[in-house]
């Protein structure tokens, strides 16, 4: 555990990170961006009747709505044996602007077959609503799952989040929201974008098309504006490390050494969460694979699963 940081010290730490990020990104933020944004209320969860139900190898599967928007749905996989099981929430990637839970089906099945209750999320994309809608949706899905825990044989006080790329950003942002989320025992990111500001900077003067696309995707996530002036507050809200608190969940991040979302992204979280005593493990693989292809590399899924098992059994 790292040293406890009191309020005045935490403000100083956040100010230091803020100044460093300014120099890194070469952008101008107003002073208000250096502080955590006001906590957005989580909407009351709305769970629909199942629109699809099937039994596969002893597993039950259904799709439920946790809100009124068409994207506010999740697939739930569980074993209906009366036992309460730990939960795994999966959050797909896709530049915040695309992707779908259907592409996560095999990964969902793999965790369900390990004995977890699995929630495979869709969420509003950046074309539907700007940040923080994506974090709000993840929080609403978690609230819905915890409210209906008995329905899905789910232990509402024992779960992890696993996010891929942009989904890793959403998962990590939930992990540093407020001062801890009830029942959340860990956050896993596969190529997570921890700092959209860093991505904005990295994509400015580069020939790498993926870095350029990530910069534009971050701008779109922020509502179409660059990190300055009136938009500084939303960009500050998107920065995971700036919101580190002592009761946040531990994190595991996996990156390829030479991918377009570099390991230094997660080192920012390791530094800031470490300051308040929250452990962050960063695993670096050789090569350039990103997100799901990185997860499919030999040994990676097994290391992720072992880390999860250590936290929730």
mmCIF file of C-alpha atoms in Angstrom:
data_model
loop_
_atom_site.group_PDB
_atom_site.id
_atom_site.type_symbol
_atom_site.label_atom_id
_atom_site.label_comp_id
_atom_site.label_asym_id
_atom_site.label_seq_id
_atom_site.Cartn_x
_atom_site.Cartn_y
_atom_site.Cartn_z
ATOM 1 C CA UNK A 1 0.000 0.000 0.000
ATOM 2 C CA UNK A 2 1.277 3.454 -0.801
ATOM 3 C CA UNK A 3 1.245 6.460 1.549
ATOM 4 C CA UNK A 4 -2.074 8.035 2.479
ATOM 5 C CA UNK A 5 -2.490 11.391 0.816
ATOM 6 C CA UNK A 6 -4.536 14.009 2.618
ATOM 7 C CA UNK A 7 -6.756 16.544 0.902
ATOM 8 C CA UNK A 8 -4.169 19.278 0.549
ATOM 9 C CA UNK A 9 -1.539 16.847 -0.687
ATOM 10 C CA UNK A 10 -3.982 15.289 -3.189
ATOM 11 C CA UNK A 11 -4.747 18.718 -4.610
ATOM 12 C CA UNK A 12 -1.044 19.336 -5.021
ATOM 13 C CA UNK A 13 -0.554 15.968 -6.728
ATOM 14 C CA UNK A 14 -3.451 16.553 -9.115
ATOM 15 C CA UNK A 15 -2.118 20.040 -9.888
ATOM 16 C CA UNK A 16 1.299 18.567 -10.700
ATOM 17 C CA UNK A 17 -0.218 15.981 -13.020
ATOM 18 C CA UNK A 18 -2.348 18.683 -14.614
ATOM 19 C CA UNK A 19 0.667 20.852 -15.358
ATOM 20 C CA UNK A 20 2.559 17.840 -16.738
ATOM 21 C CA UNK A 21 -0.337 16.893 -18.977
ATOM 22 C CA UNK A 22 -0.486 20.437 -20.314
ATOM 23 C CA UNK A 23 3.134 20.295 -21.341
ATOM 24 C CA UNK A 24 2.676 16.821 -22.776
ATOM 25 C CA UNK A 25 -0.397 17.592 -24.817
ATOM 26 C CA UNK A 26 0.705 21.114 -25.775
ATOM 27 C CA UNK A 27 -2.827 22.359 -25.232
ATOM 28 C CA UNK A 28 -4.265 25.102 -23.056
ATOM 29 C CA UNK A 29 -6.782 24.133 -20.387
ATOM 30 C CA UNK A 30 -8.502 26.560 -18.082
ATOM 31 C CA UNK A 31 -7.697 26.106 -14.362
ATOM 32 C CA UNK A 32 -11.069 24.521 -13.642
ATOM 33 C CA UNK A 33 -9.985 21.477 -15.678
ATOM 34 C CA UNK A 34 -7.445 20.526 -13.046
ATOM 35 C CA UNK A 35 -10.135 19.547 -10.547
ATOM 36 C CA UNK A 36 -12.455 16.563 -10.607
ATOM 37 C CA UNK A 37 -15.762 17.263 -12.275
ATOM 38 C CA UNK A 38 -19.052 17.199 -10.426
ATOM 39 C CA UNK A 39 -20.305 13.671 -9.912
ATOM 40 C CA UNK A 40 -23.075 12.889 -12.384
ATOM 41 C CA UNK A 41 -26.064 11.049 -10.934
ATOM 42 C CA UNK A 42 -26.549 7.478 -12.075
ATOM 43 C CA UNK A 43 -30.030 7.052 -13.560
ATOM 44 C CA UNK A 44 -32.378 4.597 -11.926
ATOM 45 C CA UNK A 45 -31.851 1.195 -13.580
ATOM 46 C CA UNK A 46 -34.643 -0.055 -15.821
ATOM 47 C CA UNK A 47 -34.553 -3.786 -16.556
ATOM 48 C CA UNK A 48 -36.773 -5.066 -19.358
ATOM 49 C CA UNK A 49 -38.277 -8.482 -19.827
ATOM 50 C CA UNK A 50 -35.808 -10.736 -21.664
ATOM 51 C CA UNK A 51 -35.854 -10.313 -25.441
ATOM 52 C CA UNK A 52 -33.864 -13.475 -25.963
ATOM 53 C CA UNK A 53 -33.438 -16.521 -23.770
ATOM 54 C CA UNK A 54 -31.608 -19.741 -24.421
ATOM 55 C CA UNK A 55 -29.843 -22.520 -22.571
ATOM 56 C CA UNK A 56 -26.348 -23.388 -23.774
ATOM 57 C CA UNK A 57 -24.372 -26.119 -22.023
ATOM 58 C CA UNK A 58 -26.096 -25.534 -18.709
ATOM 59 C CA UNK A 59 -25.878 -21.745 -19.071
ATOM 60 C CA UNK A 60 -28.841 -19.396 -19.291
ATOM 61 C CA UNK A 61 -28.599 -16.376 -21.565
ATOM 62 C CA UNK A 62 -30.851 -13.356 -21.954
ATOM 63 C CA UNK A 63 -30.668 -9.805 -23.221
ATOM 64 C CA UNK A 64 -32.033 -7.054 -21.005
ATOM 65 C CA UNK A 65 -32.332 -3.280 -21.215
ATOM 66 C CA UNK A 66 -30.862 -1.162 -18.429
ATOM 67 C CA UNK A 67 -32.154 2.110 -19.935
ATOM 68 C CA UNK A 68 -34.449 3.484 -22.616
ATOM 69 C CA UNK A 69 -31.900 4.058 -25.403
ATOM 70 C CA UNK A 70 -31.513 1.223 -27.917
ATOM 71 C CA UNK A 71 -27.819 0.913 -27.045
ATOM 72 C CA UNK A 72 -28.497 0.562 -23.315
ATOM 73 C CA UNK A 73 -28.663 -3.218 -23.348
ATOM 74 C CA UNK A 74 -26.579 -6.069 -22.016
ATOM 75 C CA UNK A 75 -26.405 -9.818 -22.502
ATOM 76 C CA UNK A 76 -26.391 -11.768 -19.252
ATOM 77 C CA UNK A 77 -24.913 -15.272 -19.042
ATOM 78 C CA UNK A 78 -25.361 -17.204 -15.793
ATOM 79 C CA UNK A 79 -25.650 -20.660 -14.286
ATOM 80 C CA UNK A 80 -29.125 -21.126 -12.746
ATOM 81 C CA UNK A 81 -28.078 -23.423 -9.917
ATOM 82 C CA UNK A 82 -29.054 -21.246 -6.974
ATOM 83 C CA UNK A 83 -25.466 -20.302 -6.108
ATOM 84 C CA UNK A 84 -24.377 -16.687 -5.981
ATOM 85 C CA UNK A 85 -21.413 -16.245 -8.268
ATOM 86 C CA UNK A 86 -18.843 -13.479 -8.797
ATOM 87 C CA UNK A 87 -19.514 -11.208 -11.767
ATOM 88 C CA UNK A 88 -17.550 -10.097 -14.810
ATOM 89 C CA UNK A 89 -18.678 -7.037 -16.779
ATOM 90 C CA UNK A 90 -17.283 -6.877 -20.334
ATOM 91 C CA UNK A 91 -17.050 -3.562 -22.209
ATOM 92 C CA UNK A 92 -16.254 -3.665 -25.931
ATOM 93 C CA UNK A 93 -13.979 -1.255 -27.772
ATOM 94 C CA UNK A 94 -14.329 0.574 -31.083
ATOM 95 C CA UNK A 95 -12.972 4.139 -30.807
ATOM 96 C CA UNK A 96 -15.976 5.030 -28.583
ATOM 97 C CA UNK A 97 -17.901 5.415 -31.851
ATOM 98 C CA UNK A 98 -18.459 1.838 -33.053
ATOM 99 C CA UNK A 99 -18.315 -1.787 -31.963
ATOM 100 C CA UNK A 100 -20.965 -3.993 -30.440
ATOM 101 C CA UNK A 101 -21.369 -6.578 -27.696
ATOM 102 C CA UNK A 102 -22.032 -9.289 -30.288
ATOM 103 C CA UNK A 103 -18.317 -9.300 -31.100
ATOM 104 C CA UNK A 104 -17.607 -10.241 -27.474
ATOM 105 C CA UNK A 105 -19.687 -13.432 -27.498
ATOM 106 C CA UNK A 106 -16.839 -15.942 -27.343
ATOM 107 C CA UNK A 107 -15.039 -14.044 -24.583
ATOM 108 C CA UNK A 108 -18.352 -13.801 -22.718
ATOM 109 C CA UNK A 109 -18.855 -17.539 -23.026
ATOM 110 C CA UNK A 110 -15.328 -18.250 -21.786
ATOM 111 C CA UNK A 111 -15.933 -16.391 -18.515
ATOM 112 C CA UNK A 112 -19.390 -17.918 -18.074
ATOM 113 C CA UNK A 113 -17.867 -21.374 -18.486
ATOM 114 C CA UNK A 114 -15.354 -20.511 -15.759
ATOM 115 C CA UNK A 115 -18.333 -20.104 -13.427
ATOM 116 C CA UNK A 116 -18.870 -16.349 -13.398
ATOM 117 C CA UNK A 117 -22.079 -14.463 -14.043
ATOM 118 C CA UNK A 118 -21.166 -12.356 -17.080
ATOM 119 C CA UNK A 119 -22.650 -9.066 -18.238
ATOM 120 C CA UNK A 120 -21.712 -8.137 -21.822
ATOM 121 C CA UNK A 121 -22.503 -4.450 -22.303
ATOM 122 C CA UNK A 122 -23.548 -2.176 -25.092
ATOM 123 C CA UNK A 123 -23.498 1.542 -24.318
ATOM 124 C CA UNK A 124 -24.241 4.818 -26.068
ATOM 125 C CA UNK A 125 -21.537 5.618 -28.604
ATOM 126 C CA UNK A 126 -19.982 9.030 -29.095
ATOM 127 C CA UNK A 127 -22.313 9.623 -32.046
ATOM 128 C CA UNK A 128 -25.278 9.059 -29.723
ATOM 129 C CA UNK A 129 -24.088 11.211 -26.829
ATOM 130 C CA UNK A 130 -20.790 12.763 -25.714
ATOM 131 C CA UNK A 131 -18.862 11.931 -22.562
ATOM 132 C CA UNK A 132 -19.765 11.169 -19.783
ATOM 133 C CA UNK A 133 -22.705 9.210 -21.262
ATOM 134 C CA UNK A 134 -20.515 6.123 -21.734
ATOM 135 C CA UNK A 135 -19.414 6.071 -18.091
ATOM 136 C CA UNK A 136 -22.959 6.805 -16.950
ATOM 137 C CA UNK A 137 -24.199 3.822 -18.984
ATOM 138 C CA UNK A 138 -21.644 1.474 -17.446
ATOM 139 C CA UNK A 139 -22.643 2.667 -13.979
ATOM 140 C CA UNK A 140 -26.320 2.192 -14.828
ATOM 141 C CA UNK A 141 -25.686 -1.346 -16.107
ATOM 142 C CA UNK A 142 -23.837 -2.196 -12.896
ATOM 143 C CA UNK A 143 -26.667 -0.738 -10.816
ATOM 144 C CA UNK A 144 -29.235 -2.780 -12.769
ATOM 145 C CA UNK A 145 -27.217 -5.970 -12.322
ATOM 146 C CA UNK A 146 -26.827 -5.414 -8.592
ATOM 147 C CA UNK A 147 -30.541 -4.650 -8.206
ATOM 148 C CA UNK A 148 -31.473 -7.869 -10.016
ATOM 149 C CA UNK A 149 -28.671 -9.964 -8.495
ATOM 150 C CA UNK A 150 -30.936 -12.799 -7.365
ATOM 151 C CA UNK A 151 -32.341 -13.168 -10.861
ATOM 152 C CA UNK A 152 -28.897 -13.927 -12.292
ATOM 153 C CA UNK A 153 -27.291 -15.827 -9.386
ATOM 154 C CA UNK A 154 -24.923 -12.873 -8.992
ATOM 155 C CA UNK A 155 -23.026 -11.726 -5.911
ATOM 156 C CA UNK A 156 -23.515 -7.934 -6.121
ATOM 157 C CA UNK A 157 -20.560 -7.298 -3.828
ATOM 158 C CA UNK A 158 -17.983 -9.214 -5.817
ATOM 159 C CA UNK A 159 -17.302 -8.307 -9.453
ATOM 160 C CA UNK A 160 -14.731 -6.942 -11.888
ATOM 161 C CA UNK A 161 -14.813 -4.868 -15.074
ATOM 162 C CA UNK A 162 -12.913 -5.928 -18.199
ATOM 163 C CA UNK A 163 -12.632 -3.374 -21.000
ATOM 164 C CA UNK A 164 -11.004 -3.438 -24.426
ATOM 165 C CA UNK A 165 -9.371 -0.292 -25.877
ATOM 166 C CA UNK A 166 -12.049 2.439 -25.635
ATOM 167 C CA UNK A 167 -13.970 0.021 -23.421
ATOM 168 C CA UNK A 168 -10.870 -0.118 -21.235
ATOM 169 C CA UNK A 169 -11.087 3.642 -20.861
ATOM 170 C CA UNK A 170 -14.726 3.369 -19.779
ATOM 171 C CA UNK A 171 -13.924 0.572 -17.315
ATOM 172 C CA UNK A 172 -11.002 2.496 -15.821
ATOM 173 C CA UNK A 173 -13.101 5.671 -15.589
ATOM 174 C CA UNK A 174 -15.710 3.738 -13.609
ATOM 175 C CA UNK A 175 -12.911 2.391 -11.425
ATOM 176 C CA UNK A 176 -11.826 5.922 -10.447
ATOM 177 C CA UNK A 177 -15.345 7.388 -10.230
ATOM 178 C CA UNK A 178 -16.097 8.929 -6.856
ATOM 179 C CA UNK A 179 -14.197 7.212 -4.054
ATOM 180 C CA UNK A 180 -14.843 3.595 -4.932
ATOM 181 C CA UNK A 181 -17.827 1.746 -6.420
ATOM 182 C CA UNK A 182 -19.696 -0.721 -4.220
ATOM 183 C CA UNK A 183 -18.650 -4.329 -4.823
ATOM 184 C CA UNK A 184 -16.059 -3.531 -7.502
ATOM 185 C CA UNK A 185 -12.939 -5.586 -6.779
ATOM 186 C CA UNK A 186 -10.842 -4.909 -9.874
ATOM 187 C CA UNK A 187 -10.576 -3.340 -13.330
ATOM 188 C CA UNK A 188 -8.836 -4.953 -16.292
ATOM 189 C CA UNK A 189 -7.897 -3.044 -19.439
ATOM 190 C CA UNK A 190 -6.665 -4.539 -22.703
ATOM 191 C CA UNK A 191 -4.910 -1.617 -24.443
ATOM 192 C CA UNK A 192 -6.915 0.868 -22.336
ATOM 193 C CA UNK A 193 -6.860 4.568 -23.183
ATOM 194 C CA UNK A 194 -6.135 6.009 -19.751
ATOM 195 C CA UNK A 195 -5.413 9.536 -20.995
ATOM 196 C CA UNK A 196 -7.378 10.946 -23.942
ATOM 197 C CA UNK A 197 -5.179 14.044 -23.528
ATOM 198 C CA UNK A 198 -2.109 11.925 -24.234
ATOM 199 C CA UNK A 199 -3.870 10.400 -27.239
ATOM 200 C CA UNK A 200 -4.761 13.900 -28.444
ATOM 201 C CA UNK A 201 -1.107 14.937 -28.210
ATOM 202 C CA UNK A 202 0.281 11.718 -29.745
ATOM 203 C CA UNK A 203 -2.016 12.044 -32.740
ATOM 204 C CA UNK A 204 -1.147 15.627 -33.622
ATOM 205 C CA UNK A 205 2.137 15.271 -35.510
ATOM 206 C CA UNK A 206 2.391 11.651 -36.563
ATOM 207 C CA UNK A 207 2.248 9.526 -39.664
ATOM 208 C CA UNK A 208 0.555 6.706 -37.730
ATOM 209 C CA UNK A 209 -3.063 6.564 -39.009
ATOM 210 C CA UNK A 210 -4.280 4.818 -35.856
ATOM 211 C CA UNK A 211 -2.879 7.563 -33.624
ATOM 212 C CA UNK A 212 -4.480 10.197 -35.835
ATOM 213 C CA UNK A 213 -7.792 8.369 -35.696
ATOM 214 C CA UNK A 214 -7.592 8.052 -31.920
ATOM 215 C CA UNK A 215 -7.025 11.808 -31.613
ATOM 216 C CA UNK A 216 -10.113 12.516 -33.708
ATOM 217 C CA UNK A 217 -12.100 9.904 -31.792
ATOM 218 C CA UNK A 218 -11.219 11.568 -28.492
ATOM 219 C CA UNK A 219 -12.340 14.929 -29.858
ATOM 220 C CA UNK A 220 -15.635 13.389 -30.938
ATOM 221 C CA UNK A 221 -16.072 11.773 -27.520
ATOM 222 C CA UNK A 222 -15.656 15.206 -25.920
ATOM 223 C CA UNK A 223 -18.513 16.535 -28.036
ATOM 224 C CA UNK A 224 -16.451 17.703 -30.986
ATOM 225 C CA UNK A 225 -14.177 20.176 -29.243
ATOM 226 C CA UNK A 226 -10.466 20.372 -28.460
ATOM 227 C CA UNK A 227 -9.201 20.443 -24.838
ATOM 228 C CA UNK A 228 -9.326 24.162 -24.214
ATOM 229 C CA UNK A 229 -11.677 26.850 -23.043
ATOM 230 C CA UNK A 230 -15.204 25.715 -22.319
ATOM 231 C CA UNK A 231 -14.309 22.137 -23.261
ATOM 232 C CA UNK A 232 -11.581 21.806 -20.634
ATOM 233 C CA UNK A 233 -13.989 20.436 -18.032
ATOM 234 C CA UNK A 234 -15.152 17.476 -20.108
ATOM 235 C CA UNK A 235 -11.568 16.611 -21.080
ATOM 236 C CA UNK A 236 -10.619 16.689 -17.396
ATOM 237 C CA UNK A 237 -13.509 14.316 -16.683
ATOM 238 C CA UNK A 238 -12.167 11.917 -19.333
ATOM 239 C CA UNK A 239 -8.727 11.702 -17.679
ATOM 240 C CA UNK A 240 -8.720 8.528 -15.578
ATOM 241 C CA UNK A 241 -5.622 9.203 -13.474
ATOM 242 C CA UNK A 242 -6.746 12.646 -12.346
ATOM 243 C CA UNK A 243 -9.577 11.075 -10.330
ATOM 244 C CA UNK A 244 -7.535 8.618 -8.282
ATOM 245 C CA UNK A 245 -8.922 7.995 -4.790
ATOM 246 C CA UNK A 246 -7.825 5.684 -2.008
ATOM 247 C CA UNK A 247 -10.884 3.393 -2.291
ATOM 248 C CA UNK A 248 -10.619 2.868 -6.053
ATOM 249 C CA UNK A 249 -10.373 -0.685 -7.370
ATOM 250 C CA UNK A 250 -6.998 -2.262 -8.244
ATOM 251 C CA UNK A 251 -6.168 -2.315 -11.940
ATOM 252 C CA UNK A 252 -4.488 -4.626 -14.419
ATOM 253 C CA UNK A 253 -3.480 -3.192 -17.804
ATOM 254 C CA UNK A 254 -2.055 -5.091 -20.760
ATOM 255 C CA UNK A 255 -0.409 -3.343 -23.730
ATOM 256 C CA UNK A 256 1.789 -4.304 -26.642
ATOM 257 C CA UNK A 257 5.125 -2.530 -26.505
ATOM 258 C CA UNK A 258 4.750 -0.881 -29.911
ATOM 259 C CA UNK A 259 0.998 -0.486 -30.309
ATOM 260 C CA UNK A 260 -0.661 2.877 -30.936
ATOM 261 C CA UNK A 261 -1.982 2.963 -27.335
ATOM 262 C CA UNK A 262 1.431 2.661 -25.650
ATOM 263 C CA UNK A 263 2.140 1.273 -22.164
ATOM 264 C CA UNK A 264 2.903 4.794 -20.918
ATOM 265 C CA UNK A 265 -0.869 5.351 -20.930
ATOM 266 C CA UNK A 266 -1.285 2.888 -18.084
ATOM 267 C CA UNK A 267 1.864 4.067 -16.331
ATOM 268 C CA UNK A 268 0.014 7.352 -15.722
ATOM 269 C CA UNK A 269 -2.638 5.408 -13.792
ATOM 270 C CA UNK A 270 0.017 3.393 -11.980
ATOM 271 C CA UNK A 271 1.691 6.571 -10.796
ATOM 272 C CA UNK A 272 -1.436 8.378 -9.587
ATOM 273 C CA UNK A 273 -3.290 5.403 -8.118
ATOM 274 C CA UNK A 274 -0.074 4.329 -6.441
ATOM 275 C CA UNK A 275 0.085 7.706 -4.703
ATOM 276 C CA UNK A 276 -3.156 6.868 -2.883
ATOM 277 C CA UNK A 277 -2.279 3.236 -2.194
ATOM 278 C CA UNK A 278 -4.175 1.509 -5.030
ATOM 279 C CA UNK A 279 -2.125 -1.177 -6.830
ATOM 280 C CA UNK A 280 -1.862 -1.086 -10.618
ATOM 281 C CA UNK A 281 -0.158 -3.868 -12.576
ATOM 282 C CA UNK A 282 1.011 -3.115 -16.122
ATOM 283 C CA UNK A 283 1.912 -6.038 -18.387
ATOM 284 C CA UNK A 284 3.763 -5.325 -21.632
ATOM 285 C CA UNK A 285 3.830 -7.788 -24.509
ATOM 286 C CA UNK A 286 6.188 -7.563 -27.513
ATOM 287 C CA UNK A 287 4.721 -6.490 -30.820
ATOM 288 C CA UNK A 288 1.926 -4.217 -32.015
ATOM 289 C CA UNK A 289 -1.286 -6.165 -31.331
ATOM 290 C CA UNK A 290 -4.074 -4.074 -29.852
ATOM 291 C CA UNK A 291 -7.144 -4.914 -27.779
ATOM 292 C CA UNK A 292 -8.802 -8.271 -28.642
ATOM 293 C CA UNK A 293 -5.908 -9.537 -30.832
ATOM 294 C CA UNK A 294 -3.597 -8.799 -27.897
ATOM 295 C CA UNK A 295 -5.931 -10.715 -25.563
ATOM 296 C CA UNK A 296 -5.775 -13.720 -27.893
ATOM 297 C CA UNK A 297 -1.971 -13.925 -27.767
ATOM 298 C CA UNK A 298 -0.710 -17.092 -26.025
ATOM 299 C CA UNK A 299 -0.847 -16.735 -22.274
ATOM 300 C CA UNK A 300 -2.507 -13.322 -22.078
ATOM 301 C CA UNK A 301 -6.069 -14.491 -21.390
ATOM 302 C CA UNK A 302 -4.740 -16.919 -18.803
ATOM 303 C CA UNK A 303 -2.850 -14.154 -16.981
ATOM 304 C CA UNK A 304 -5.939 -11.947 -17.008
ATOM 305 C CA UNK A 305 -8.121 -14.776 -15.734
ATOM 306 C CA UNK A 306 -5.640 -15.589 -12.961
ATOM 307 C CA UNK A 307 -5.578 -11.946 -11.850
ATOM 308 C CA UNK A 308 -9.381 -11.868 -11.788
ATOM 309 C CA UNK A 309 -9.538 -15.120 -9.813
ATOM 310 C CA UNK A 310 -7.217 -13.644 -7.188
ATOM 311 C CA UNK A 311 -9.664 -10.775 -6.666
ATOM 312 C CA UNK A 312 -13.071 -12.420 -6.865
ATOM 313 C CA UNK A 313 -12.437 -16.170 -6.684
#
